[in-house]
Amino acid sequence: MTVRPLVVTAVAPALWLTFAGALAEDGIRSTPVDPLAIADDDFARHRDPAEWRGLAVTRLEFQEERGAWRLFRIANTRKPRGPFWFVPHDNENAGFEAALAGVRKHGGVVIAVDSGITEDGKRRNAAVDRGRPIDPNRNFRDGYPRYANAILADYAHGVRPIIALHTNSPGFDTGASRCNQSDPPGRGEVSIRFCDDVMQPRPSQSRAWPFDDEDSLAYVAWRSGTSPATAWCGRALAKADFNVVFERVAVSDGSLSNYALLRGLDYVNFETRERGLDPAALAESRDRLVAMVDRALRLCLHG
């Protein structure tokens, strides 16, 4: 994988000019920003300066093919070699909350996709020249190298593993599932009770919190033609009684899970139910994600 380095904003002016020039040559505008002044719903929930101590925020902007993109990069300047936190969907607010908590505690870098170029807090990026809005988690394709390079540059410089954070609608589409078809109908396939040829669930046996919720789970990807046990961290999570879905990948669907697997990148995705913006509900979804991440990092990185 070819990736180019991004900028840690707490650098000397000469270095900043060098980095900015390199990014400009690649068509990526990189601008240090004050998180307390960003007009964005995620940042607006965090206006206490103490929350940003030791963190540096950069806005990255670029155009590729039909889409204009804006990302926020949040780097822990005191602990830069932690995980790579990825929040692709701007409407999944607890994902941002968990990423911010994670980068403070464990270090590393957050990349959050901002759909606010046209309207804030949307799942898809509508800043397009033509056609339909773009799902940021289906844009990791060979024809769009700038997108993947801009997002994943830090991984090549020791910021790993990739921790993707999502929330989704409760339940699952029973018509698309090969199991538990008598369940109340829901949407999509994010549930430990959903299964098909691609998604193969391994439910928690104890159902202890946070896995008392069937929509709180980890996704790990494995290459078709091998064993599910080859999925990065999959065996450890299953042994630790997580809700784990093993995703079989033959051809990439454009998601980061598929892209990462096919390029040998360490990746795991954590999901929980979308509970809304009420502070208590938002905190519950965040806390479930944080609990899964904290435990998984101990298992996957430290044995």
Coordinates of N, CA and C in Angstrom, one line a residue, residues 40-258:
D40 N -19.3 22.3 14.0 CA -19.7 20.9 13.7 C -20.4 20.4 14.9
D41 N -21.4 19.5 14.7 CA -22.2 19.1 15.9 C -21.3 18.2 16.8
D42 N -20.4 17.4 16.3 CA -19.6 16.5 17.1 C -18.7 17.4 18.0
F43 N -18.0 18.4 17.4 CA -17.1 19.2 18.2 C -17.9 20.1 19.1
A44 N -19.1 20.5 18.7 CA -19.9 21.4 19.6 C -20.3 20.8 20.9
R45 N -20.3 19.4 21.0 CA -20.5 18.7 22.2 C -19.3 18.8 23.2
H46 N -18.2 19.3 22.7 CA -16.9 19.3 23.5 C -16.3 20.6 23.4
R47 N -16.8 21.6 24.1 CA -16.3 23.0 24.1 C -15.4 23.2 25.4
D48 N -15.2 22.2 26.2 CA -14.3 22.4 27.3 C -12.8 22.3 26.9
P49 N -12.0 23.4 27.0 CA -10.6 23.3 26.6 C -9.9 22.1 27.2
A50 N -10.2 21.7 28.4 CA -9.5 20.6 29.1 C -9.6 19.3 28.3
E51 N -10.7 19.1 27.5 CA -10.9 17.9 26.8 C -9.9 17.8 25.6
W52 N -9.3 18.9 25.2 CA -8.4 19.0 24.0 C -7.0 19.1 24.4
R53 N -6.7 19.1 25.7 CA -5.3 19.2 26.1 C -4.5 18.0 25.6
G54 N -3.4 18.3 24.9 CA -2.6 17.2 24.4 C -3.0 16.7 23.0
L55 N -4.1 17.3 22.5 CA -4.6 16.9 21.2 C -4.4 18.0 20.2
A56 N -4.1 17.6 18.9 CA -4.0 18.6 17.8 C -4.9 18.2 16.7
V57 N -5.7 19.2 16.2 CA -6.7 18.9 15.2 C -6.3 19.6 13.9
T58 N -6.5 18.8 12.8 CA -6.2 19.3 11.5 C -7.4 19.0 10.6
R59 N -7.7 20.0 9.8 CA -8.8 19.7 8.7 C -8.1 19.4 7.4
L60 N -8.5 18.3 6.8 CA -8.0 17.8 5.5 C -9.1 17.9 4.5
E61 N -8.8 18.6 3.4 CA -9.8 18.8 2.3 C -9.2 18.4 1.0
F62 N -9.9 17.7 0.1 CA -9.5 17.4 -1.2 C -10.7 17.0 -2.1
Q63 N -10.4 16.9 -3.4 CA -11.4 16.5 -4.4 C -10.8 15.3 -5.0
E64 N -11.7 14.3 -5.3 CA -11.3 13.1 -6.0 C -12.5 12.6 -6.8
E65 N -12.3 12.5 -8.1 CA -13.3 12.1 -9.0 C -14.5 13.0 -8.8
R66 N -15.7 12.5 -8.5 CA -16.9 13.3 -8.4 C -17.2 13.9 -7.0
G67 N -16.3 13.5 -6.0 CA -16.6 13.9 -4.6 C -15.6 14.9 -4.0
A68 N -16.1 15.9 -3.2 CA -15.3 16.7 -2.4 C -15.3 16.2 -1.0
W69 N -14.2 16.1 -0.3 CA -14.1 15.5 1.0 C -13.5 16.4 2.0
R70 N -14.0 16.3 3.2 CA -13.4 17.0 4.4 C -13.3 16.0 5.5
L71 N -12.1 15.9 6.1 CA -11.8 15.0 7.2 C -11.3 15.8 8.3
F72 N -11.5 15.4 9.6 CA -10.9 15.9 10.7 C -9.9 14.9 11.3
R73 N -8.7 15.3 11.5 CA -7.6 14.4 12.0 C -7.3 14.9 13.4
I74 N -7.5 14.1 14.4 CA -7.2 14.4 15.8 C -6.1 13.5 16.3
A75 N -5.0 14.2 16.6 CA -3.7 13.4 17.0 C -3.4 13.7 18.5
N76 N -3.0 12.6 19.2 CA -2.5 12.7 20.5 C -1.0 13.0 20.4
T77 N -0.7 14.3 20.7 CA 0.7 14.7 20.5 C 1.6 14.1 21.6
R78 N 1.1 13.7 22.7 CA 1.9 13.1 23.8 C 2.1 11.6 23.6
K79 N 1.1 11.0 22.9 CA 1.2 9.5 22.7 C 0.8 9.2 21.2
P80 N 1.7 9.6 20.3 CA 1.3 9.5 18.9 C 1.2 8.1 18.3
R81 N 1.8 7.1 19.0 CA 1.9 5.7 18.4 C 0.8 4.8 18.9
G82 N -0.4 5.3 19.2 CA -1.5 4.4 19.6 C -2.3 3.9 18.5
P83 N -3.5 3.5 18.7 CA -4.4 3.0 17.6 C -4.7 4.1 16.6
F84 N -5.2 3.6 15.4 CA -5.8 4.5 14.4 C -7.3 4.4 14.5
W85 N -8.0 5.4 14.9 CA -9.4 5.4 15.2 C -10.1 6.0 13.9
F86 N -11.1 5.3 13.4 CA -11.8 5.7 12.2 C -13.3 5.8 12.4
V87 N -13.8 7.0 12.1 CA -15.3 7.2 12.3 C -15.7 7.7 10.9
P88 N -16.3 6.8 10.1 CA -16.6 7.1 8.7 C -17.9 7.8 8.5
H89 N -18.9 7.7 9.5 CA -20.2 8.2 9.3 C -20.5 9.3 10.2
D90 N -20.8 10.5 9.7 CA -21.0 11.7 10.5 C -22.3 11.6 11.3
N91 N -23.2 10.8 11.0 CA -24.4 10.7 11.8 C -24.3 9.7 12.9
E92 N -23.2 9.0 13.0 CA -23.1 8.0 14.1 C -22.3 8.6 15.3
N93 N -23.0 9.4 16.0 CA -22.4 10.3 17.0 C -21.6 9.6 18.1
A94 N -22.1 8.4 18.5 CA -21.4 7.7 19.6 C -20.0 7.2 19.1
G95 N -19.9 7.0 17.8 CA -18.6 6.6 17.3 C -17.6 7.7 17.5
F96 N -18.0 8.9 17.2 CA -17.1 10.1 17.5 C -16.8 10.2 19.0
E97 N -17.8 10.0 19.8 CA -17.5 10.1 21.3 C -16.5 9.0 21.7
A98 N -16.7 7.8 21.2 CA -15.8 6.7 21.6 C -14.4 7.0 21.1
A99 N -14.3 7.5 19.9 CA -13.0 7.7 19.3 C -12.2 8.8 20.1
L100 N -13.0 9.9 20.5 CA -12.3 10.9 21.3 C -11.9 10.4 22.6
A101 N -12.7 9.6 23.3 CA -12.3 9.0 24.5 C -11.1 8.1 24.3
G102 N -11.1 7.3 23.2 CA -10.0 6.4 23.0 C -8.7 7.0 22.7
V103 N -8.7 8.1 21.9 CA -7.4 8.7 21.5 C -6.8 9.4 22.7
R104 N -7.7 9.9 23.7 CA -7.2 10.5 24.9 C -6.5 9.4 25.8
K105 N -7.1 8.3 25.9 CA -6.7 7.2 26.8 C -5.5 6.4 26.2
H106 N -5.7 6.0 24.9 CA -4.7 5.1 24.3 C -3.7 5.7 23.3
G107 N -4.0 7.0 23.0 CA -3.1 7.7 22.0 C -3.5 7.4 20.6
G108 N -2.6 7.8 19.7 CA -2.8 7.5 18.3 C -3.5 8.7 17.6
V109 N -4.3 8.4 16.6 CA -4.9 9.4 15.7 C -6.3 9.0 15.3
V110 N -7.2 10.0 15.3 CA -8.6 9.8 14.9 C -8.7 10.4 13.5
I111 N -9.3 9.7 12.6 CA -9.8 10.3 11.3 C -11.3 10.2 11.3
A112 N -12.0 11.4 11.3 CA -13.5 11.4 11.3 C -13.9 12.1 10.0
V113 N -14.7 11.4 9.2 CA -15.2 12.0 8.0 C -16.3 13.0 8.3
D114 N -16.2 14.2 7.7 CA -17.2 15.2 8.0 C -18.1 15.4 6.8
S115 N -19.4 15.1 6.9 CA -20.3 15.3 5.8 C -20.9 16.7 5.8
G116 N -20.4 17.6 6.6 CA -21.0 18.9 6.7 C -20.6 19.9 5.6
I117 N -19.9 19.4 4.6 CA -19.7 20.3 3.4 C -21.1 20.8 2.8
T118 N -22.0 19.9 2.8 CA -23.4 20.2 2.4 C -24.4 20.3 3.5
E119 N -24.4 19.4 4.4 CA -25.3 19.4 5.6 C -24.7 18.5 6.6
D120 N -24.6 19.0 7.8 CA -23.9 18.3 8.9 C -24.7 17.1 9.4
G121 N -23.9 16.1 9.9 CA -24.5 15.0 10.6 C -25.2 14.0 9.7
K122 N -24.8 13.9 8.4 CA -25.4 12.9 7.5 C -24.5 11.7 7.3
R123 N -25.1 10.6 7.0 CA -24.3 9.3 6.8 C -23.5 9.4 5.5
R124 N -24.0 9.9 4.4 CA -23.4 10.0 3.2 C -22.9 11.4 2.8
N125 N -21.8 11.4 2.0 CA -21.3 12.7 1.6 C -22.0 13.2 0.3
A126 N -22.7 14.3 0.5 CA -23.5 14.8 -0.7 C -22.8 15.8 -1.5
A127 N -21.5 16.1 -1.1 CA -20.7 17.1 -1.9 C -20.2 16.5 -3.1
V128 N -21.0 16.2 -4.1 CA -20.7 15.5 -5.3 C -21.0 16.4 -6.5
D129 N -20.2 16.2 -7.6 CA -20.5 17.0 -8.8 C -21.7 16.4 -9.6
R130 N -21.9 15.1 -9.4 CA -23.0 14.5 -10.1 C -23.3 13.2 -9.4
G131 N -24.5 12.6 -9.6 CA -24.8 11.3 -9.1 C -25.2 11.4 -7.6
R132 N -25.3 10.2 -7.0 CA -25.8 10.0 -5.7 C -24.8 10.4 -4.7
P133 N -25.2 10.7 -3.4 CA -24.2 10.8 -2.3 C -23.4 9.6 -2.1
I134 N -22.2 9.7 -1.6 CA -21.2 8.7 -1.5 C -21.1 8.2 0.0
D135 N -21.2 6.9 0.2 CA -21.0 6.3 1.5 C -19.5 6.3 1.8
P136 N -19.0 7.0 2.8 CA -17.6 7.1 3.1 C -17.0 5.7 3.4
N137 N -17.8 4.7 3.8 CA -17.2 3.4 4.0 C -17.4 2.4 2.9
R138 N -17.7 3.0 1.7 CA -17.7 2.2 0.5 C -16.9 2.8 -0.6
N139 N -15.9 3.7 -0.2 CA -15.1 4.4 -1.1 C -13.7 4.0 -1.2
F140 N -13.4 2.9 -0.5 CA -12.0 2.4 -0.5 C -11.8 1.4 -1.7
R141 N -11.6 2.1 -2.8 CA -11.5 1.3 -4.1 C -10.3 1.7 -4.8
D142 N -9.8 0.8 -5.7 CA -8.6 1.1 -6.4 C -8.6 2.3 -7.2
G143 N -9.8 2.7 -7.7 CA -9.9 3.9 -8.6 C -9.8 5.2 -7.8
Y144 N -9.8 5.2 -6.5 CA -9.8 6.4 -5.7 C -8.6 6.4 -4.7
P145 N -7.4 6.4 -5.2 CA -6.2 6.3 -4.3 C -6.0 7.4 -3.3
R146 N -6.4 8.6 -3.7 CA -6.2 9.8 -2.8 C -7.0 9.6 -1.6
Y147 N -8.3 9.1 -1.7 CA -9.1 8.9 -0.5 C -8.5 8.0 0.5
A148 N -8.1 6.8 0.0 CA -7.5 5.8 0.9 C -6.2 6.3 1.5
N149 N -5.4 7.0 0.7 CA -4.1 7.4 1.1 C -4.3 8.5 2.2
A150 N -5.2 9.5 2.0 CA -5.4 10.5 2.9 C -5.9 10.0 4.3
I151 N -6.7 9.0 4.2 CA -7.3 8.5 5.5 C -6.3 7.6 6.2
L152 N -5.5 6.8 5.5 CA -4.7 5.7 6.1 C -3.2 6.1 6.2
A153 N -2.9 7.3 5.9 CA -1.4 7.6 5.9 C -0.8 7.3 7.2
D154 N -1.4 7.6 8.3 CA -0.8 7.4 9.6 C -0.5 6.0 9.9
Y155 N -1.3 5.0 9.3 CA -1.1 3.6 9.6 C 0.4 3.2 9.2
A156 N 0.8 3.8 8.1 CA 2.1 3.5 7.5 C 3.3 4.0 8.4
H157 N 2.9 4.8 9.4 CA 3.9 5.4 10.3 C 3.7 4.9 11.7
G158 N 3.2 3.7 11.9 CA 3.2 3.1 13.2 C 1.9 3.3 14.0
V159 N 0.9 4.0 13.4 CA -0.3 4.3 14.1 C -1.3 3.1 13.8
R160 N -1.4 2.2 14.7 CA -2.2 1.0 14.4 C -2.5 0.2 15.7
P161 N -3.5 -0.7 15.8 CA -4.3 -1.2 14.7 C -5.4 -0.2 14.3
I162 N -6.1 -0.5 13.2 CA -7.3 0.3 12.9 C -8.5 -0.1 13.7
I163 N -9.1 0.8 14.4 CA -10.3 0.6 15.2 C -11.4 1.4 14.6
A164 N -12.3 0.8 13.8 CA -13.5 1.4 13.2 C -14.6 1.4 14.2
L165 N -15.3 2.5 14.3 CA -16.4 2.7 15.3 C -17.7 3.1 14.6
H166 N -18.8 2.4 14.9 CA -20.1 2.6 14.2 C -21.2 2.4 15.2
T167 N -22.3 3.1 14.8 CA -23.6 2.7 15.4 C -24.6 2.4 14.3
N168 N -25.6 1.6 14.6 CA -26.5 1.2 13.5 C -27.9 1.0 14.1
S169 N -28.9 0.9 13.2 CA -30.3 0.7 13.6 C -30.4 -0.6 14.3
P170 N -31.4 -0.7 15.2 CA -31.6 -2.0 16.0 C -32.1 -3.1 15.1
G171 N -31.8 -4.3 15.4 CA -32.3 -5.5 14.7 C -31.6 -5.7 13.4
F172 N -32.3 -6.5 12.5 CA -31.7 -6.8 11.2 C -32.8 -7.2 10.2
D173 N -32.5 -7.1 9.0 CA -33.5 -7.5 7.9 C -33.6 -9.0 7.9
T174 N -34.7 -9.5 8.5 CA -34.9 -10.9 8.6 C -35.1 -11.6 7.2
G175 N -35.5 -10.8 6.2 CA -35.7 -11.4 4.9 C -34.3 -11.7 4.2
A176 N -33.3 -11.0 4.7 CA -31.9 -11.2 4.1 C -31.1 -12.2 4.9
S177 N -31.6 -12.7 6.0 CA -30.8 -13.5 6.9 C -31.2 -15.0 6.6
R178 N -30.2 -15.8 6.9 CA -30.4 -17.3 6.8 C -30.7 -17.9 8.1
C179 N -30.7 -17.1 9.2 CA -31.1 -17.6 10.5 C -31.9 -16.6 11.2
N180 N -32.6 -17.1 12.2 CA -33.5 -16.3 13.1 C -34.5 -15.4 12.3
Q181 N -35.1 -16.0 11.3 CA -36.0 -15.3 10.4 C -37.3 -15.0 11.1
S182 N -37.6 -15.6 12.2 CA -38.8 -15.3 12.9 C -38.7 -14.1 13.9
D183 N -37.5 -13.5 14.0 CA -37.3 -12.3 14.8 C -38.1 -11.2 14.3
P184 N -38.4 -10.2 15.1 CA -39.0 -8.9 14.7 C -38.2 -8.3 13.6
P185 N -38.8 -7.9 12.5 CA -38.0 -7.3 11.4 C -37.3 -6.0 11.7
G186 N -36.1 -5.9 11.3 CA -35.3 -4.7 11.5 C -34.7 -4.2 10.2
R187 N -33.5 -3.6 10.3 CA -32.9 -3.1 9.1 C -31.4 -3.6 9.0
G188 N -31.0 -3.8 7.8 CA -29.6 -4.1 7.6 C -29.2 -5.5 8.1
E189 N -27.9 -5.6 8.5 CA -27.4 -6.9 8.9 C -26.5 -6.8 10.2
V190 N -26.6 -5.7 10.9 CA -25.7 -5.5 12.1 C -26.5 -6.1 13.3
S191 N -26.3 -7.3 13.5 CA -26.8 -8.0 14.7 C -26.1 -9.3 14.8
I192 N -25.9 -9.8 16.0 CA -25.3 -11.1 16.2 C -26.2 -12.2 15.8
R193 N -27.5 -11.9 15.6 CA -28.4 -12.9 15.2 C -28.6 -13.0 13.7
F194 N -27.9 -12.2 12.9 CA -27.9 -12.2 11.5 C -26.9 -13.1 10.9
C195 N -27.2 -13.9 9.9 CA -26.2 -14.7 9.3 C -26.5 -14.9 7.8
D196 N -25.4 -15.0 7.0 CA -25.6 -15.4 5.6 C -24.2 -15.9 5.1
D197 N -24.0 -16.0 3.8 CA -22.7 -16.6 3.4 C -21.5 -15.8 3.7
V198 N -21.7 -14.5 4.0 CA -20.6 -13.5 4.3 C -20.5 -13.3 5.8
M199 N -21.6 -13.1 6.5 CA -21.5 -12.7 7.9 C -21.8 -14.0 8.7
Q200 N -20.8 -14.4 9.5 CA -21.0 -15.7 10.2 C -20.8 -15.3 11.7
P201 N -21.9 -15.3 12.5 CA -21.8 -14.9 13.9 C -21.3 -15.9 14.9
R202 N -20.6 -15.4 15.9 CA -20.3 -16.2 17.1 C -20.7 -15.5 18.3
P203 N -22.0 -15.8 18.8 CA -22.5 -15.0 19.9 C -21.8 -15.3 21.2
S204 N -21.9 -14.3 22.1 CA -21.4 -14.4 23.4 C -22.3 -15.5 24.1
Q205 N -21.7 -16.3 24.9 CA -22.5 -17.3 25.6 C -23.0 -16.8 27.0
S206 N -22.2 -15.9 27.6 CA -22.7 -15.4 28.9 C -23.6 -14.2 28.7
R207 N -23.5 -13.5 27.6 CA -24.3 -12.3 27.3 C -24.1 -11.2 28.4
A208 N -22.9 -11.2 28.9 CA -22.6 -10.1 29.9 C -22.4 -8.8 29.2
W209 N -22.8 -7.7 29.9 CA -22.6 -6.4 29.3 C -21.2 -6.2 28.8
P210 N -21.0 -5.6 27.7 CA -22.0 -4.9 26.8 C -22.6 -5.9 25.8
F211 N -22.5 -7.2 25.9 CA -23.0 -8.1 24.9 C -24.4 -8.6 25.3
D212 N -25.0 -8.0 26.3 CA -26.4 -8.3 26.5 C -27.3 -7.6 25.4
D213 N -26.7 -6.8 24.6 CA -27.3 -6.1 23.5 C -26.9 -6.9 22.2
E214 N -27.8 -7.4 21.4 CA -27.5 -8.2 20.2 C -26.9 -7.3 19.1
D215 N -27.0 -6.0 19.2 CA -26.4 -5.1 18.2 C -25.1 -4.5 18.6
S216 N -24.5 -5.0 19.8 CA -23.2 -4.6 20.2 C -22.2 -5.8 19.9
L217 N -21.3 -5.5 19.0 CA -20.5 -6.6 18.5 C -19.2 -6.1 17.8
A218 N -18.3 -7.1 17.6 CA -17.1 -6.8 16.8 C -17.2 -7.5 15.5
Y219 N -16.7 -6.9 14.4 CA -16.6 -7.5 13.1 C -15.1 -7.7 12.9
V220 N -14.8 -8.9 12.4 CA -13.4 -9.2 12.0 C -13.5 -9.9 10.6
A221 N -12.6 -9.6 9.7 CA -12.7 -10.1 8.3 C -11.7 -11.2 8.1
W222 N -12.0 -12.1 7.3 CA -11.1 -13.2 6.9 C -11.3 -13.5 5.4
R223 N -10.2 -13.9 4.9 CA -10.1 -14.1 3.4 C -10.8 -15.5 3.0
S224 N -11.7 -15.4 2.1 CA -12.3 -16.6 1.5 C -11.3 -17.6 1.1
G225 N -11.4 -18.9 1.4 CA -10.5 -19.9 1.0 C -9.5 -20.2 2.2
T226 N -9.6 -19.4 3.2 CA -8.8 -19.7 4.4 C -9.7 -20.1 5.6
S227 N -9.3 -20.0 6.8 CA -10.1 -20.3 7.9 C -10.5 -19.0 8.6
P228 N -11.7 -18.9 9.2 CA -12.1 -17.7 10.0 C -11.1 -17.4 11.1
A229 N -10.4 -18.4 11.6 CA -9.4 -18.2 12.6 C -8.2 -17.3 12.2
T230 N -8.1 -17.1 10.9 CA -7.0 -16.2 10.4 C -7.4 -14.7 10.5
A231 N -8.6 -14.4 10.9 CA -9.0 -13.0 11.0 C -8.2 -12.4 12.1
W232 N -7.7 -11.2 11.9 CA -6.9 -10.5 12.9 C -7.7 -10.3 14.2
C233 N -7.2 -10.9 15.3 CA -7.8 -10.8 16.6 C -9.1 -11.6 16.8
G234 N -9.6 -12.2 15.7 CA -10.9 -12.9 15.8 C -10.9 -14.0 16.8
R235 N -9.9 -14.8 16.8 CA -9.8 -16.0 17.8 C -9.8 -15.5 19.2
A236 N -9.0 -14.4 19.5 CA -8.9 -13.9 20.9 C -10.2 -13.3 21.3
L237 N -10.9 -12.6 20.4 CA -12.2 -12.0 20.8 C -13.3 -13.1 21.1
A238 N -13.3 -14.1 20.2 CA -14.3 -15.2 20.4 C -14.0 -16.0 21.7
K239 N -12.7 -16.2 22.0 CA -12.3 -16.9 23.2 C -12.7 -16.1 24.4
A240 N -12.7 -14.8 24.3 CA -13.0 -13.9 25.4 C -14.5 -13.6 25.5
D241 N -15.3 -14.4 24.7 CA -16.8 -14.3 24.8 C -17.4 -13.0 24.4
F242 N -16.7 -12.4 23.4 CA -17.4 -11.3 22.7 C -18.5 -11.8 21.8
N243 N -19.4 -10.9 21.5 CA -20.2 -11.1 20.3 C -19.3 -10.8 19.1
V244 N -19.0 -11.8 18.2 CA -18.1 -11.6 17.1 C -18.8 -12.0 15.8
V245 N -18.7 -11.2 14.8 CA -19.1 -11.6 13.5 C -17.9 -11.8 12.6
F246 N -17.7 -13.0 12.0 CA -16.6 -13.2 11.1 C -17.1 -12.9 9.7
E247 N -16.5 -12.0 9.0 CA -16.9 -11.5 7.7 C -16.0 -12.2 6.7
R248 N -16.6 -13.0 5.8 CA -15.8 -13.6 4.8 C -15.7 -12.7 3.6
V249 N -14.5 -12.5 3.1 CA -14.2 -11.6 2.0 C -13.6 -12.3 0.9
A250 N -14.2 -12.2 -0.3 CA -13.6 -12.7 -1.5 C -13.2 -11.6 -2.4
V251 N -14.1 -10.7 -2.7 CA -13.9 -9.5 -3.5 C -14.3 -8.3 -2.7
S252 N -13.5 -7.2 -2.7 CA -13.8 -6.1 -1.9 C -15.1 -5.4 -2.2
D253 N -15.9 -5.0 -1.2 CA -17.1 -4.3 -1.4 C -16.9 -2.8 -1.2
G254 N -15.6 -2.3 -1.1 CA -15.3 -0.9 -1.0 C -15.2 -0.5 0.5
S255 N -15.5 -1.4 1.4 CA -15.4 -1.0 2.8 C -14.0 -1.1 3.3
L256 N -13.7 -0.4 4.4 CA -12.4 -0.4 5.0 C -12.0 -1.8 5.5
S257 N -13.0 -2.5 6.0 CA -12.7 -3.9 6.5 C -12.1 -4.7 5.4
N258 N -12.8 -4.7 4.2 CA -12.3 -5.4 3.1 C -11.0 -4.9 2.5

